[in-house]
Amino acid sequence: WHMHQTFREKSVIPRPLLPQLEKIAKMIHSDYVIKQGEQRKGASPELRDWDELPGDIKYSNLSQARHISEKLRVIGCGIAAADSGCTPLEELEPAEIESLSILEHERWMAERRASGWTLGAKKDPEKKCTPYLVPWEDLSEQVRDLDRDAVRNIIPLLGRVGLIAYRK
């Protein structure tokens, strides 16, 4: 339940992140399409161009972008402009990547459930079914790596819009 509350985002989005949210969401989507394109060709709704995405998929990317500040807060970090004078965080520790990946999976599950997705044997975006609405422990390493990739990508994503993560 605690993670569901985290997903609800009671925290305020830091000012440096706020104007960059849609840009970061589009980059999250683009990076996902590139990575998935290597593995899954096809006309799956989540692999379309940003402007052609269904609203719930756009929302999912925006939610992930918005949650960056929450993930960083959990490990005692903040977000600042690259020229702020703060010492930039170069990379996350392996234990931080793992714990934040679990947090990302729980955020994703809460967001999917709120959008009407249900557990199903096979992924079907049209019917909003997925086999991944399960606890972290029940995911394959390949699926866990999607969450790990999202977490590992936080620092590069921020850098691409002129922001840094820093330890408070």
Short mmCIF file of N, CA and C in Angstrom, two decimals:
data_model
loop_
_atom_site.label_atom_id
_atom_site.label_comp_id
_atom_site.label_asym_id
_atom_site.label_seq_id
_atom_site.Cartn_x
_atom_site.Cartn_y
_atom_site.Cartn_z
N TRP A 1 0.83 -1.19 0.00
CA TRP A 1 0.00 0.00 0.00
C TRP A 1 0.86 1.25 0.00
N HIS A 2 1.98 1.20 0.71
CA HIS A 2 2.90 2.34 0.76
C HIS A 2 3.34 2.74 -0.64
N MET A 3 3.67 1.77 -1.48
CA MET A 3 4.14 2.10 -2.82
C MET A 3 3.01 2.69 -3.65
N HIS A 4 1.78 2.23 -3.40
CA HIS A 4 0.64 2.82 -4.11
C HIS A 4 0.52 4.30 -3.74
N GLN A 5 0.76 4.62 -2.48
CA GLN A 5 0.74 6.02 -2.06
C GLN A 5 1.86 6.79 -2.77
N THR A 6 3.03 6.18 -2.90
CA THR A 6 4.13 6.83 -3.60
C THR A 6 3.71 7.14 -5.02
N PHE A 7 3.03 6.21 -5.66
CA PHE A 7 2.58 6.43 -7.04
C PHE A 7 1.63 7.62 -7.12
N ARG A 8 0.83 7.82 -6.10
CA ARG A 8 -0.15 8.92 -6.11
C ARG A 8 0.54 10.28 -6.11
N GLU A 9 1.84 10.30 -5.81
CA GLU A 9 2.66 11.50 -5.95
C GLU A 9 2.19 12.66 -5.10
N LYS A 10 2.29 12.49 -3.81
CA LYS A 10 1.96 13.59 -2.91
C LYS A 10 3.07 14.63 -2.94
N SER A 11 4.27 14.22 -3.33
CA SER A 11 5.39 15.16 -3.34
C SER A 11 5.29 16.14 -4.50
N VAL A 12 5.90 17.28 -4.31
CA VAL A 12 5.90 18.32 -5.31
C VAL A 12 7.01 18.04 -6.32
N ILE A 13 6.74 18.28 -7.58
CA ILE A 13 7.76 18.11 -8.61
C ILE A 13 8.72 19.28 -8.51
N PRO A 14 10.04 19.02 -8.43
CA PRO A 14 10.99 20.12 -8.33
C PRO A 14 10.88 21.04 -9.55
N ARG A 15 10.99 22.34 -9.32
CA ARG A 15 10.85 23.32 -10.38
C ARG A 15 11.75 23.02 -11.60
N PRO A 16 13.02 22.61 -11.41
CA PRO A 16 13.83 22.36 -12.62
C PRO A 16 13.26 21.24 -13.50
N LEU A 17 12.56 20.28 -12.89
CA LEU A 17 12.03 19.15 -13.65
C LEU A 17 10.71 19.49 -14.35
N LEU A 18 9.90 20.31 -13.72
CA LEU A 18 8.54 20.56 -14.20
C LEU A 18 8.43 20.93 -15.68
N PRO A 19 9.17 21.94 -16.18
CA PRO A 19 9.00 22.30 -17.60
C PRO A 19 9.57 21.25 -18.56
N GLN A 20 10.32 20.30 -18.03
CA GLN A 20 10.97 19.29 -18.88
C GLN A 20 10.20 17.98 -18.93
N LEU A 21 9.09 17.87 -18.20
CA LEU A 21 8.41 16.57 -18.07
C LEU A 21 8.00 15.96 -19.40
N GLU A 22 7.35 16.73 -20.27
CA GLU A 22 6.90 16.14 -21.53
C GLU A 22 8.09 15.75 -22.40
N LYS A 23 9.12 16.57 -22.41
CA LYS A 23 10.32 16.26 -23.19
C LYS A 23 10.95 14.94 -22.69
N ILE A 24 11.05 14.80 -21.37
CA ILE A 24 11.60 13.57 -20.79
C ILE A 24 10.69 12.38 -21.10
N ALA A 25 9.38 12.57 -21.00
CA ALA A 25 8.44 11.48 -21.31
C ALA A 25 8.61 11.02 -22.75
N LYS A 26 8.78 11.97 -23.67
CA LYS A 26 8.99 11.61 -25.08
C LYS A 26 10.31 10.86 -25.26
N MET A 27 11.35 11.25 -24.51
CA MET A 27 12.63 10.54 -24.60
C MET A 27 12.53 9.13 -24.01
N ILE A 28 11.79 9.00 -22.90
CA ILE A 28 11.56 7.68 -22.31
C ILE A 28 10.90 6.78 -23.34
N HIS A 29 9.87 7.31 -24.02
CA HIS A 29 9.17 6.54 -25.04
C HIS A 29 10.09 6.18 -26.20
N SER A 30 10.82 7.16 -26.69
CA SER A 30 11.72 6.94 -27.83
C SER A 30 12.78 5.88 -27.51
N ASP A 31 13.37 5.98 -26.32
CA ASP A 31 14.38 5.00 -25.90
C ASP A 31 13.77 3.60 -25.81
N TYR A 32 12.54 3.53 -25.30
CA TYR A 32 11.84 2.24 -25.19
C TYR A 32 11.58 1.64 -26.57
N VAL A 33 11.11 2.46 -27.49
CA VAL A 33 10.82 1.99 -28.85
C VAL A 33 12.09 1.47 -29.51
N ILE A 34 13.18 2.20 -29.37
CA ILE A 34 14.45 1.76 -29.95
C ILE A 34 14.86 0.42 -29.37
N LYS A 35 14.81 0.30 -28.04
CA LYS A 35 15.22 -0.94 -27.39
C LYS A 35 14.28 -2.10 -27.75
N GLN A 36 12.98 -1.84 -27.73
CA GLN A 36 12.02 -2.89 -28.05
C GLN A 36 12.02 -3.24 -29.53
N GLY A 37 12.29 -2.25 -30.36
CA GLY A 37 12.31 -2.49 -31.80
C GLY A 37 13.30 -3.56 -32.19
N GLU A 38 14.39 -3.63 -31.44
CA GLU A 38 15.38 -4.67 -31.70
C GLU A 38 14.81 -6.05 -31.39
N GLN A 39 13.93 -6.11 -30.40
CA GLN A 39 13.41 -7.40 -29.93
C GLN A 39 12.04 -7.73 -30.48
N ARG A 40 11.20 -6.71 -30.69
CA ARG A 40 9.81 -6.96 -31.09
C ARG A 40 9.42 -6.02 -32.22
N LYS A 41 9.37 -6.55 -33.38
CA LYS A 41 8.85 -5.76 -34.51
C LYS A 41 7.33 -5.91 -34.49
N GLY A 42 6.63 -4.95 -35.04
CA GLY A 42 5.19 -5.07 -35.10
C GLY A 42 4.49 -3.77 -34.80
N ALA A 43 3.21 -3.78 -34.88
CA ALA A 43 2.40 -2.57 -34.73
C ALA A 43 1.76 -2.47 -33.35
N SER A 44 2.46 -2.95 -32.34
CA SER A 44 1.95 -2.87 -30.97
C SER A 44 1.70 -1.40 -30.63
N PRO A 45 0.58 -1.08 -29.97
CA PRO A 45 0.24 0.32 -29.70
C PRO A 45 1.34 1.10 -28.99
N GLU A 46 2.08 0.45 -28.10
CA GLU A 46 3.10 1.19 -27.35
C GLU A 46 4.38 1.42 -28.14
N LEU A 47 4.46 0.89 -29.36
CA LEU A 47 5.66 1.10 -30.20
C LEU A 47 5.43 2.14 -31.29
N ARG A 48 4.32 2.85 -31.24
CA ARG A 48 4.03 3.89 -32.23
C ARG A 48 4.78 5.18 -31.90
N ASP A 49 4.80 6.12 -32.87
CA ASP A 49 5.36 7.45 -32.62
C ASP A 49 4.54 8.14 -31.54
N TRP A 50 5.17 9.05 -30.80
CA TRP A 50 4.54 9.75 -29.69
C TRP A 50 3.17 10.32 -30.06
N ASP A 51 3.09 11.01 -31.19
CA ASP A 51 1.84 11.66 -31.58
C ASP A 51 0.72 10.67 -31.88
N GLU A 52 1.06 9.41 -32.12
CA GLU A 52 0.07 8.37 -32.44
C GLU A 52 -0.23 7.47 -31.25
N LEU A 53 0.40 7.73 -30.10
CA LEU A 53 0.20 6.87 -28.94
C LEU A 53 -1.19 7.03 -28.35
N PRO A 54 -1.77 5.93 -27.86
CA PRO A 54 -3.02 6.05 -27.09
C PRO A 54 -2.74 6.89 -25.84
N GLY A 55 -3.76 7.58 -25.36
CA GLY A 55 -3.61 8.47 -24.21
C GLY A 55 -3.04 7.79 -22.98
N ASP A 56 -3.45 6.54 -22.71
CA ASP A 56 -2.96 5.89 -21.49
C ASP A 56 -1.47 5.57 -21.58
N ILE A 57 -0.96 5.34 -22.78
CA ILE A 57 0.47 5.06 -22.94
C ILE A 57 1.26 6.37 -22.78
N LYS A 58 0.76 7.48 -23.33
CA LYS A 58 1.40 8.78 -23.10
C LYS A 58 1.43 9.07 -21.60
N TYR A 59 0.30 8.85 -20.96
CA TYR A 59 0.21 9.09 -19.52
C TYR A 59 1.24 8.25 -18.77
N SER A 60 1.42 7.02 -19.19
CA SER A 60 2.38 6.13 -18.54
C SER A 60 3.79 6.71 -18.62
N ASN A 61 4.16 7.21 -19.78
CA ASN A 61 5.49 7.82 -19.94
C ASN A 61 5.62 9.10 -19.10
N LEU A 62 4.56 9.91 -19.08
CA LEU A 62 4.59 11.12 -18.25
C LEU A 62 4.67 10.77 -16.77
N SER A 63 3.97 9.74 -16.37
CA SER A 63 4.00 9.30 -14.97
C SER A 63 5.40 8.83 -14.59
N GLN A 64 6.04 8.09 -15.49
CA GLN A 64 7.41 7.63 -15.23
C GLN A 64 8.35 8.83 -15.13
N ALA A 65 8.20 9.81 -16.01
CA ALA A 65 9.04 11.01 -15.97
C ALA A 65 8.82 11.76 -14.67
N ARG A 66 7.57 11.91 -14.29
CA ARG A 66 7.23 12.64 -13.07
C ARG A 66 7.81 11.94 -11.84
N HIS A 67 7.86 10.63 -11.86
CA HIS A 67 8.30 9.85 -10.70
C HIS A 67 9.81 9.88 -10.51
N ILE A 68 10.56 10.41 -11.46
CA ILE A 68 12.02 10.50 -11.33
C ILE A 68 12.39 11.22 -10.04
N SER A 69 11.74 12.34 -9.76
CA SER A 69 12.08 13.10 -8.56
C SER A 69 11.78 12.30 -7.29
N GLU A 70 10.70 11.52 -7.30
CA GLU A 70 10.37 10.69 -6.14
C GLU A 70 11.42 9.61 -5.93
N LYS A 71 11.85 8.96 -7.01
CA LYS A 71 12.88 7.93 -6.89
C LYS A 71 14.16 8.53 -6.31
N LEU A 72 14.55 9.68 -6.84
CA LEU A 72 15.78 10.31 -6.35
C LEU A 72 15.63 10.73 -4.89
N ARG A 73 14.45 11.21 -4.51
CA ARG A 73 14.21 11.60 -3.12
C ARG A 73 14.40 10.42 -2.17
N VAL A 74 13.92 9.24 -2.59
CA VAL A 74 14.02 8.03 -1.77
C VAL A 74 15.47 7.71 -1.42
N ILE A 75 16.40 8.02 -2.31
CA ILE A 75 17.82 7.72 -2.04
C ILE A 75 18.60 8.97 -1.62
N GLY A 76 17.88 10.01 -1.20
CA GLY A 76 18.52 11.20 -0.66
C GLY A 76 19.13 12.12 -1.71
N CYS A 77 18.55 12.12 -2.91
CA CYS A 77 19.06 12.96 -3.99
C CYS A 77 18.03 13.98 -4.43
N GLY A 78 18.51 15.02 -5.09
CA GLY A 78 17.65 16.04 -5.65
C GLY A 78 17.98 16.27 -7.11
N ILE A 79 17.26 17.20 -7.72
CA ILE A 79 17.45 17.57 -9.12
C ILE A 79 17.76 19.05 -9.18
N ALA A 80 18.73 19.40 -10.00
CA ALA A 80 19.10 20.81 -10.16
C ALA A 80 19.52 21.05 -11.60
N ALA A 81 19.59 22.33 -11.97
CA ALA A 81 20.12 22.70 -13.28
C ALA A 81 21.59 22.29 -13.34
N ALA A 82 22.06 21.93 -14.52
CA ALA A 82 23.44 21.48 -14.68
C ALA A 82 24.44 22.56 -14.24
N ASP A 83 24.05 23.82 -14.37
CA ASP A 83 24.96 24.92 -14.01
C ASP A 83 24.70 25.45 -12.59
N SER A 84 24.07 24.64 -11.73
CA SER A 84 23.69 25.08 -10.38
C SER A 84 24.85 25.12 -9.40
N GLY A 85 25.96 24.48 -9.73
CA GLY A 85 27.06 24.40 -8.80
C GLY A 85 27.01 23.16 -7.92
N CYS A 86 25.92 22.41 -7.96
CA CYS A 86 25.83 21.15 -7.21
C CYS A 86 26.74 20.11 -7.88
N THR A 87 27.24 19.19 -7.09
CA THR A 87 28.08 18.13 -7.64
C THR A 87 27.18 17.07 -8.27
N PRO A 88 27.30 16.87 -9.60
CA PRO A 88 26.41 15.90 -10.25
C PRO A 88 26.69 14.46 -9.82
N LEU A 89 25.63 13.71 -9.67
CA LEU A 89 25.72 12.29 -9.41
C LEU A 89 26.06 11.62 -10.73
N GLU A 90 27.18 10.90 -10.77
CA GLU A 90 27.63 10.27 -12.03
C GLU A 90 26.85 8.99 -12.33
N GLU A 91 26.62 8.19 -11.29
CA GLU A 91 25.87 6.94 -11.49
C GLU A 91 25.27 6.49 -10.17
N LEU A 92 24.28 5.63 -10.27
CA LEU A 92 23.64 5.07 -9.09
C LEU A 92 24.39 3.82 -8.65
N GLU A 93 24.36 3.56 -7.36
CA GLU A 93 24.97 2.34 -6.82
C GLU A 93 24.11 1.14 -7.23
N PRO A 94 24.74 -0.05 -7.38
CA PRO A 94 23.94 -1.25 -7.75
C PRO A 94 22.75 -1.50 -6.83
N ALA A 95 22.92 -1.32 -5.53
CA ALA A 95 21.80 -1.54 -4.60
C ALA A 95 20.69 -0.51 -4.82
N GLU A 96 21.08 0.73 -5.16
CA GLU A 96 20.08 1.76 -5.45
C GLU A 96 19.32 1.42 -6.73
N ILE A 97 20.04 0.94 -7.73
CA ILE A 97 19.38 0.55 -8.98
C ILE A 97 18.34 -0.53 -8.70
N GLU A 98 18.72 -1.51 -7.89
CA GLU A 98 17.79 -2.62 -7.61
C GLU A 98 16.57 -2.13 -6.82
N SER A 99 16.78 -1.36 -5.77
CA SER A 99 15.64 -0.92 -4.96
C SER A 99 14.75 0.05 -5.74
N LEU A 100 15.34 0.92 -6.54
CA LEU A 100 14.53 1.84 -7.34
C LEU A 100 13.82 1.13 -8.49
N SER A 101 14.39 0.03 -8.96
CA SER A 101 13.72 -0.77 -10.00
C SER A 101 12.47 -1.43 -9.45
N ILE A 102 12.54 -1.90 -8.23
CA ILE A 102 11.36 -2.47 -7.57
C ILE A 102 10.30 -1.37 -7.39
N LEU A 103 10.75 -0.19 -6.97
CA LEU A 103 9.83 0.95 -6.81
C LEU A 103 9.20 1.30 -8.16
N GLU A 104 9.99 1.30 -9.23
CA GLU A 104 9.46 1.59 -10.57
C GLU A 104 8.42 0.55 -10.98
N HIS A 105 8.69 -0.73 -10.70
CA HIS A 105 7.72 -1.77 -11.05
C HIS A 105 6.42 -1.55 -10.27
N GLU A 106 6.52 -1.20 -9.00
CA GLU A 106 5.31 -0.98 -8.20
C GLU A 106 4.56 0.27 -8.67
N ARG A 107 5.30 1.31 -9.09
CA ARG A 107 4.66 2.50 -9.66
C ARG A 107 3.91 2.12 -10.93
N TRP A 108 4.59 1.34 -11.78
CA TRP A 108 4.00 0.91 -13.05
C TRP A 108 2.74 0.08 -12.82
N MET A 109 2.80 -0.85 -11.86
CA MET A 109 1.61 -1.67 -11.58
C MET A 109 0.44 -0.81 -11.11
N ALA A 110 0.71 0.13 -10.21
CA ALA A 110 -0.36 1.01 -9.70
C ALA A 110 -0.95 1.84 -10.84
N GLU A 111 -0.07 2.35 -11.69
CA GLU A 111 -0.53 3.17 -12.82
C GLU A 111 -1.36 2.33 -13.79
N ARG A 112 -0.92 1.10 -14.08
CA ARG A 112 -1.67 0.23 -14.99
C ARG A 112 -3.03 -0.14 -14.40
N ARG A 113 -3.04 -0.52 -13.12
CA ARG A 113 -4.32 -0.87 -12.49
C ARG A 113 -5.28 0.31 -12.54
N ALA A 114 -4.77 1.51 -12.28
CA ALA A 114 -5.61 2.71 -12.31
C ALA A 114 -6.15 2.98 -13.71
N SER A 115 -5.45 2.49 -14.74
CA SER A 115 -5.88 2.65 -16.13
C SER A 115 -6.75 1.49 -16.61
N GLY A 116 -7.09 0.57 -15.70
CA GLY A 116 -7.99 -0.53 -16.05
C GLY A 116 -7.32 -1.80 -16.55
N TRP A 117 -6.00 -1.89 -16.44
CA TRP A 117 -5.31 -3.10 -16.87
C TRP A 117 -5.53 -4.21 -15.85
N THR A 118 -5.55 -5.45 -16.33
CA THR A 118 -5.71 -6.61 -15.47
C THR A 118 -4.65 -7.64 -15.77
N LEU A 119 -4.51 -8.58 -14.86
CA LEU A 119 -3.57 -9.68 -15.04
C LEU A 119 -4.12 -10.63 -16.08
N GLY A 120 -3.29 -11.01 -17.03
CA GLY A 120 -3.68 -11.97 -18.06
C GLY A 120 -2.50 -12.84 -18.43
N ALA A 121 -2.77 -13.99 -19.01
CA ALA A 121 -1.70 -14.92 -19.35
C ALA A 121 -0.77 -14.36 -20.42
N LYS A 122 -1.32 -13.50 -21.30
CA LYS A 122 -0.54 -12.97 -22.41
C LYS A 122 -0.78 -11.47 -22.51
N LYS A 123 0.26 -10.71 -22.88
CA LYS A 123 0.10 -9.27 -23.03
C LYS A 123 -0.82 -8.97 -24.21
N ASP A 124 -1.84 -8.15 -23.94
CA ASP A 124 -2.78 -7.75 -24.97
C ASP A 124 -3.19 -6.30 -24.71
N PRO A 125 -2.49 -5.33 -25.36
CA PRO A 125 -2.80 -3.92 -25.12
C PRO A 125 -4.25 -3.54 -25.45
N GLU A 126 -4.85 -4.19 -26.43
CA GLU A 126 -6.23 -3.87 -26.79
C GLU A 126 -7.19 -4.22 -25.66
N LYS A 127 -6.95 -5.37 -25.00
CA LYS A 127 -7.79 -5.82 -23.89
C LYS A 127 -7.27 -5.33 -22.54
N LYS A 128 -6.14 -4.62 -22.56
CA LYS A 128 -5.49 -4.13 -21.34
C LYS A 128 -5.20 -5.27 -20.37
N CYS A 129 -4.58 -6.32 -20.90
CA CYS A 129 -4.15 -7.46 -20.08
C CYS A 129 -2.63 -7.57 -20.16
N THR A 130 -2.02 -7.96 -19.06
CA THR A 130 -0.58 -8.17 -19.04
C THR A 130 -0.23 -9.24 -18.00
N PRO A 131 0.76 -10.06 -18.28
CA PRO A 131 1.19 -11.05 -17.30
C PRO A 131 2.15 -10.45 -16.25
N TYR A 132 2.44 -9.15 -16.35
CA TYR A 132 3.46 -8.54 -15.50
C TYR A 132 2.90 -7.80 -14.29
N LEU A 133 1.59 -7.87 -14.07
CA LEU A 133 0.98 -7.28 -12.88
C LEU A 133 1.14 -8.24 -11.69
N VAL A 134 2.38 -8.55 -11.39
CA VAL A 134 2.72 -9.50 -10.34
C VAL A 134 3.87 -8.90 -9.51
N PRO A 135 4.08 -9.41 -8.30
CA PRO A 135 5.19 -8.91 -7.49
C PRO A 135 6.54 -9.08 -8.21
N TRP A 136 7.48 -8.21 -7.87
CA TRP A 136 8.83 -8.22 -8.44
C TRP A 136 9.42 -9.63 -8.44
N GLU A 137 9.25 -10.35 -7.34
CA GLU A 137 9.84 -11.68 -7.18
C GLU A 137 9.35 -12.65 -8.26
N ASP A 138 8.17 -12.39 -8.81
CA ASP A 138 7.59 -13.30 -9.79
C ASP A 138 7.92 -12.93 -11.24
N LEU A 139 8.68 -11.86 -11.44
CA LEU A 139 9.05 -11.44 -12.80
C LEU A 139 10.30 -12.16 -13.27
N SER A 140 10.40 -12.37 -14.57
CA SER A 140 11.63 -12.92 -15.15
C SER A 140 12.71 -11.83 -15.10
N GLU A 141 13.96 -12.22 -15.20
CA GLU A 141 15.06 -11.25 -15.23
C GLU A 141 14.92 -10.32 -16.44
N GLN A 142 14.44 -10.84 -17.54
CA GLN A 142 14.27 -10.02 -18.75
C GLN A 142 13.27 -8.89 -18.50
N VAL A 143 12.18 -9.17 -17.81
CA VAL A 143 11.18 -8.15 -17.51
C VAL A 143 11.71 -7.20 -16.43
N ARG A 144 12.40 -7.74 -15.43
CA ARG A 144 13.00 -6.88 -14.41
C ARG A 144 13.98 -5.89 -15.05
N ASP A 145 14.67 -6.35 -16.10
CA ASP A 145 15.64 -5.47 -16.77
C ASP A 145 14.98 -4.25 -17.40
N LEU A 146 13.70 -4.33 -17.77
CA LEU A 146 13.00 -3.15 -18.28
C LEU A 146 12.93 -2.07 -17.20
N ASP A 147 12.64 -2.48 -15.97
CA ASP A 147 12.60 -1.53 -14.86
C ASP A 147 14.00 -1.04 -14.52
N ARG A 148 14.98 -1.94 -14.55
CA ARG A 148 16.36 -1.53 -14.28
C ARG A 148 16.84 -0.53 -15.33
N ASP A 149 16.48 -0.77 -16.60
CA ASP A 149 16.86 0.17 -17.66
C ASP A 149 16.25 1.54 -17.40
N ALA A 150 15.00 1.57 -16.97
CA ALA A 150 14.33 2.85 -16.68
C ALA A 150 15.08 3.60 -15.59
N VAL A 151 15.55 2.88 -14.57
CA VAL A 151 16.26 3.52 -13.46
C VAL A 151 17.67 3.94 -13.91
N ARG A 152 18.37 3.06 -14.61
CA ARG A 152 19.72 3.42 -15.09
C ARG A 152 19.68 4.63 -16.01
N ASN A 153 18.56 4.86 -16.67
CA ASN A 153 18.42 5.93 -17.64
C ASN A 153 18.11 7.30 -17.00
N ILE A 154 17.85 7.33 -15.70
CA ILE A 154 17.47 8.58 -15.04
C ILE A 154 18.54 9.66 -15.21
N ILE A 155 19.77 9.35 -14.87
CA ILE A 155 20.84 10.36 -14.93
C ILE A 155 21.08 10.82 -16.37
N PRO A 156 21.19 9.89 -17.36
CA PRO A 156 21.34 10.36 -18.75
C PRO A 156 20.14 11.18 -19.24
N LEU A 157 18.92 10.79 -18.87
CA LEU A 157 17.73 11.56 -19.29
C LEU A 157 17.80 12.99 -18.76
N LEU A 158 18.13 13.13 -17.48
CA LEU A 158 18.24 14.47 -16.91
C LEU A 158 19.31 15.27 -17.64
N GLY A 159 20.43 14.64 -17.94
CA GLY A 159 21.51 15.32 -18.64
C GLY A 159 21.10 15.82 -20.01
N ARG A 160 20.24 15.06 -20.68
CA ARG A 160 19.78 15.43 -22.02
C ARG A 160 18.89 16.68 -22.02
N VAL A 161 18.38 17.07 -20.84
CA VAL A 161 17.56 18.29 -20.76
C VAL A 161 18.23 19.34 -19.87
N GLY A 162 19.54 19.20 -19.65
CA GLY A 162 20.28 20.21 -18.90
C GLY A 162 20.11 20.17 -17.40
N LEU A 163 19.75 18.99 -16.87
CA LEU A 163 19.58 18.84 -15.42
C LEU A 163 20.56 17.80 -14.89
N ILE A 164 20.76 17.81 -13.59
CA ILE A 164 21.59 16.80 -12.92
C ILE A 164 20.85 16.26 -11.70
N ALA A 165 21.26 15.07 -11.29
CA ALA A 165 20.87 14.55 -9.98
C ALA A 165 22.07 14.81 -9.06
N TYR A 166 21.80 15.11 -7.80
CA TYR A 166 22.89 15.33 -6.85
C TYR A 166 22.49 14.77 -5.51
N ARG A 167 23.50 14.37 -4.71
CA ARG A 167 23.23 13.87 -3.37
C ARG A 167 23.05 15.04 -2.42
N LYS A 168 21.97 15.01 -1.64
CA LYS A 168 21.70 16.11 -0.69
C LYS A 168 22.61 16.00 0.52
#
